[in-house]
Short mmCIF file of C-alpha atoms in Angstrom, two decimals:
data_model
loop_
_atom_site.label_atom_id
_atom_site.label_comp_id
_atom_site.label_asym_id
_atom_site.label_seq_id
_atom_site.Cartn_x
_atom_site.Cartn_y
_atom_site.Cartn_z
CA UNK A 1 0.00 0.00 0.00
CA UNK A 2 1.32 3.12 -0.60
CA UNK A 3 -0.12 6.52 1.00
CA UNK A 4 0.97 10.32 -1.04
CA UNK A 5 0.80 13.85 0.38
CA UNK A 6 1.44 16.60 -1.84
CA UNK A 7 1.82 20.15 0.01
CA UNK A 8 0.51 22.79 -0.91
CA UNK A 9 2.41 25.33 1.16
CA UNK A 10 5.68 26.59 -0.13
CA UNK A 11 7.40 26.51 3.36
CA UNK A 12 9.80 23.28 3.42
CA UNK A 13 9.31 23.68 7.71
CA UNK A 14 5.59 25.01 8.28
CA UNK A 15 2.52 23.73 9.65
CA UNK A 16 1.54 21.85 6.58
CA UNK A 17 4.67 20.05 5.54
CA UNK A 18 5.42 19.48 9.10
CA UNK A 19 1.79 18.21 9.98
CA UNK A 20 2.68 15.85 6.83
CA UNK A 21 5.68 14.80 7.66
CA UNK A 22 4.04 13.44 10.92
CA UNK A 23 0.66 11.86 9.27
CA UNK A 24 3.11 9.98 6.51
CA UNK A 25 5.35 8.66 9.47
CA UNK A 26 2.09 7.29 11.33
CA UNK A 27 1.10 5.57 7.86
CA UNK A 28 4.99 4.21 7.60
CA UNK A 29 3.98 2.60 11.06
CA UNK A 30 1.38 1.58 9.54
CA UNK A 31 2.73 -0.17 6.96
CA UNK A 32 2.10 1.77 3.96
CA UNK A 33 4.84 3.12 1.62
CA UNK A 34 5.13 7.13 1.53
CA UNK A 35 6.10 9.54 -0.60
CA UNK A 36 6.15 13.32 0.17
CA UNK A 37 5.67 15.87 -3.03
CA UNK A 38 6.03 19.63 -2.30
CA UNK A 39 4.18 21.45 -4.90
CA UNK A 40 6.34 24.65 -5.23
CA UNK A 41 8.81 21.96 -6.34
CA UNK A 42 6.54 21.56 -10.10
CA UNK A 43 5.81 23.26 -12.56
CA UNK A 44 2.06 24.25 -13.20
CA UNK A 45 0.70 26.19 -15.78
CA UNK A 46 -3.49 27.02 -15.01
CA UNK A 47 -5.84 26.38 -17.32
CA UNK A 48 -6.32 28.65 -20.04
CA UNK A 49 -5.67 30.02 -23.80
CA UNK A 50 -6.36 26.48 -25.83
CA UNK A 51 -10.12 26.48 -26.46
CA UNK A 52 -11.02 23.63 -24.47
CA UNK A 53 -9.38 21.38 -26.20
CA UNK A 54 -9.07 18.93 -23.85
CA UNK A 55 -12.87 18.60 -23.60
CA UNK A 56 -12.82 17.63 -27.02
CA UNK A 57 -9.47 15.82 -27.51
CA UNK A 58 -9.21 14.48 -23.94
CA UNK A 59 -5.49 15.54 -24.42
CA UNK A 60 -3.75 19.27 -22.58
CA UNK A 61 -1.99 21.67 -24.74
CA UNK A 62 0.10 22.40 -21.72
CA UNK A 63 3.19 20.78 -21.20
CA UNK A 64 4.52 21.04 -17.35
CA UNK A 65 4.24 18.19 -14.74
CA UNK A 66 0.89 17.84 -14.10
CA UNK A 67 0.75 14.47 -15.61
CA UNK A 68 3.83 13.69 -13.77
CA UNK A 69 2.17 14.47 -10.65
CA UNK A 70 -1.10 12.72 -11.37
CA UNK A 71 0.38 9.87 -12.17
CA UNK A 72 1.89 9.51 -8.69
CA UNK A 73 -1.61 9.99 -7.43
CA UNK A 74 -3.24 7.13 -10.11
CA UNK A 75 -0.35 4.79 -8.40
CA UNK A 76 -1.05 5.62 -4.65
CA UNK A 77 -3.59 3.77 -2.19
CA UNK A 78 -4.08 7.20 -0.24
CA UNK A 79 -3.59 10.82 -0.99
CA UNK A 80 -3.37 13.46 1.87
CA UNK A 81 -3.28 17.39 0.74
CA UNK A 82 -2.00 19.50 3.20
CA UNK A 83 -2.86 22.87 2.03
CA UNK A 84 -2.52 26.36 3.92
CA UNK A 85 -5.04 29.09 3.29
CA UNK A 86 -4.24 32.62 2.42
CA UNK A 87 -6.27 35.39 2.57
CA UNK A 88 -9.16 32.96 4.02
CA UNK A 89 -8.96 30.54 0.45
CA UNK A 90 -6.82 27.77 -0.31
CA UNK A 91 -3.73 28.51 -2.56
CA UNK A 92 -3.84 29.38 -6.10
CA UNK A 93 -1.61 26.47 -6.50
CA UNK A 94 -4.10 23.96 -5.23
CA UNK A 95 -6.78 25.26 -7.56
CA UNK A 96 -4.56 25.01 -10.84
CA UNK A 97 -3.50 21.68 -9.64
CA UNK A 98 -7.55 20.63 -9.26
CA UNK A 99 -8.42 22.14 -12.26
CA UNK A 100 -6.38 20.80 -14.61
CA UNK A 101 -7.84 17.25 -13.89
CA UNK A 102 -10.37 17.84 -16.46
CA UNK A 103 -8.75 16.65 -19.57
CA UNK A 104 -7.27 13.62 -17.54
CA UNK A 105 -10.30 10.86 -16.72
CA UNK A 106 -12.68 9.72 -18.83
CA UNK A 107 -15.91 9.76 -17.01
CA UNK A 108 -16.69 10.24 -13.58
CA UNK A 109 -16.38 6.32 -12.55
CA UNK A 110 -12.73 6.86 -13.04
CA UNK A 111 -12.63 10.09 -11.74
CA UNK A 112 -14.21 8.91 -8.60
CA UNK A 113 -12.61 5.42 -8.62
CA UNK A 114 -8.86 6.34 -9.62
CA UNK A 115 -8.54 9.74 -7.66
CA UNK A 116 -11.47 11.36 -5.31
CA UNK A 117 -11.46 8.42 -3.31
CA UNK A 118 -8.41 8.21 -2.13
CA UNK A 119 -8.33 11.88 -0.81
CA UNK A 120 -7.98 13.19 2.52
CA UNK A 121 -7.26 16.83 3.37
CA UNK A 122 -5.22 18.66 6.31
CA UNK A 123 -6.56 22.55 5.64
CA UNK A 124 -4.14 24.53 7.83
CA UNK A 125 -5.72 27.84 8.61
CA UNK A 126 -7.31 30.23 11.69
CA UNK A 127 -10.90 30.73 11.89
CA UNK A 128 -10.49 34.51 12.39
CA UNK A 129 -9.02 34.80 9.02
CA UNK A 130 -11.88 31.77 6.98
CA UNK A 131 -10.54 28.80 7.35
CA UNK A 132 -13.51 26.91 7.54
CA UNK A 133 -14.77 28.76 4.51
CA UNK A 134 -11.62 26.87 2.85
CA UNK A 135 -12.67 23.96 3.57
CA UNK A 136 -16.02 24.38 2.01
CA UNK A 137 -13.76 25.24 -0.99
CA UNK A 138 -11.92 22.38 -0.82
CA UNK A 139 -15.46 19.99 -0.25
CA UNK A 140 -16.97 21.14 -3.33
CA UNK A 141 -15.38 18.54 -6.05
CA UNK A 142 -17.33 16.26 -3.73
CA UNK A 143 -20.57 17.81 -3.36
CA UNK A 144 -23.53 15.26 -4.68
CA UNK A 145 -20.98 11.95 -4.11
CA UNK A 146 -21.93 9.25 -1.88
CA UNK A 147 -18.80 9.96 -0.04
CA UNK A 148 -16.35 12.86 1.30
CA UNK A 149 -12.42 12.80 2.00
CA UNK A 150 -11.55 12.64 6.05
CA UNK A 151 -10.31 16.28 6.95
CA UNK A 152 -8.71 18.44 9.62
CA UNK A 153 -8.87 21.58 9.89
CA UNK A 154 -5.52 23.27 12.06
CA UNK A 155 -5.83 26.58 13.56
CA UNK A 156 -2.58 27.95 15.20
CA UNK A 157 -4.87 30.17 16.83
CA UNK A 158 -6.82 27.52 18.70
CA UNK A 159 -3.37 25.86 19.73
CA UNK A 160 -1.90 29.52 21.43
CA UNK A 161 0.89 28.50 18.38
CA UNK A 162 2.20 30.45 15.64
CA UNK A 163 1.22 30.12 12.33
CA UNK A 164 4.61 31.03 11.01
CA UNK A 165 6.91 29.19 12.86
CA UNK A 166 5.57 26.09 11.79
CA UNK A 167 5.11 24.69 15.38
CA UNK A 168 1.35 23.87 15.50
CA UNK A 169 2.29 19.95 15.27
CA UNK A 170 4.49 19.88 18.45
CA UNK A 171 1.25 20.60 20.52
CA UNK A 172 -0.06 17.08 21.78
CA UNK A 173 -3.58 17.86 20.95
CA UNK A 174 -3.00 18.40 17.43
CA UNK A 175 -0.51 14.74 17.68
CA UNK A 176 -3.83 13.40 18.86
CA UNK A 177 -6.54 14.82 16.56
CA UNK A 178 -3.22 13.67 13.75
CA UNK A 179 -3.75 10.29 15.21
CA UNK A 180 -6.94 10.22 14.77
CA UNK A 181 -7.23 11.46 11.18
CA UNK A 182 -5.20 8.50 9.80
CA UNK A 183 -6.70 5.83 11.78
CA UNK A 184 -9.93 7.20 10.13
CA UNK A 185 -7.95 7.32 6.68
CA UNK A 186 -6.70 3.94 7.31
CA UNK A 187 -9.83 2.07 7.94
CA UNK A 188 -11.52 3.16 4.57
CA UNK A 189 -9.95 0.07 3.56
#
């Protein structure tokens, strides 16, 4: 089995890629294979300029990694996104990412079947500032599907941490509501 988180934060030592580091180590316990991905490490164009051309061709005019990178997510068991929000929305790099899954699948079977299944998302964010709008962002590829991804939502705020120093995951009640989010990721089966 092997389990993928891609972040979506371009700080190698924040809350997100720190928060991932821990959830992939508890799925390495776990048994499961892990790979890390940082996103600022890829290139990605948005979509854009071709006509929709990959609604009628199935095929992208751009060429960057994106089918690198959704490939690794085709060939994973489980996919955790850990993805920070700015301004009270999730990064522009998570929605080109998203978006330019259209020309990729087929039909929604294998949509669902070979990637919206096997996600789970950390949304690192305070409330003050609409985090928990983000996550309705990040719920609505799912909306009208007979199922929904496990997700966290991590507010520094709530912790007394700071959301710049990247410390949020040293606080034992985030370790345990961690804990908690890949035992529920790992009994999907």
């Amino acid at each position: 089995m092997k389990a993928l988180g891609i972040v979506f934060s371009s700080r190698d030592n924040g809350n997100c890629s720190n928060a991932m580091k821990y959830c992939l180590n508890k799925m390495k316990d776990k048994g499961y294979e892990t790979e890390a991905l940082n996103i600022f490490q890829y290139e990605i164009e948005g979509c854009g300029k071709c006509n929709y051309i990959c609604f009628n061709s199935g095929e992208c005019l751009k060429k960057d990694d994106i089918p690198k990178l959704y490939k690794k997510c085709f060939d994973a068991d489980k996919i955790i996104f850990a993805i920070p929000t700015f301004c009270g929305h999730l990064t522009s790099q998570y929605f080109k990412f998203w978006e330019r899954s259209q020309s990729l699948f087929k039909d929604e079977i294998e949509y669902e079947n070979t990637f919206l299944k096997k996600i789970n998302l950390i949304i690192v964010g305070n409330l003050s500032s609409g985090a928990d709008m983000a996550v309705h962002e990040a719920l609505y590829s799912f909306i009208n599907r007979s199922f929904y991804p496990e997700v966290i939502l991590l507010s520094s705020e709530e912790y007394n941490t700071s959301s710049i120093k990247g410390d949020l995951v040293k606080s034992s009640e985030v370790k345990e509501r961690l804990n908690n989010f890949i035992e529920r990721i790992v009994s999907k089966g």
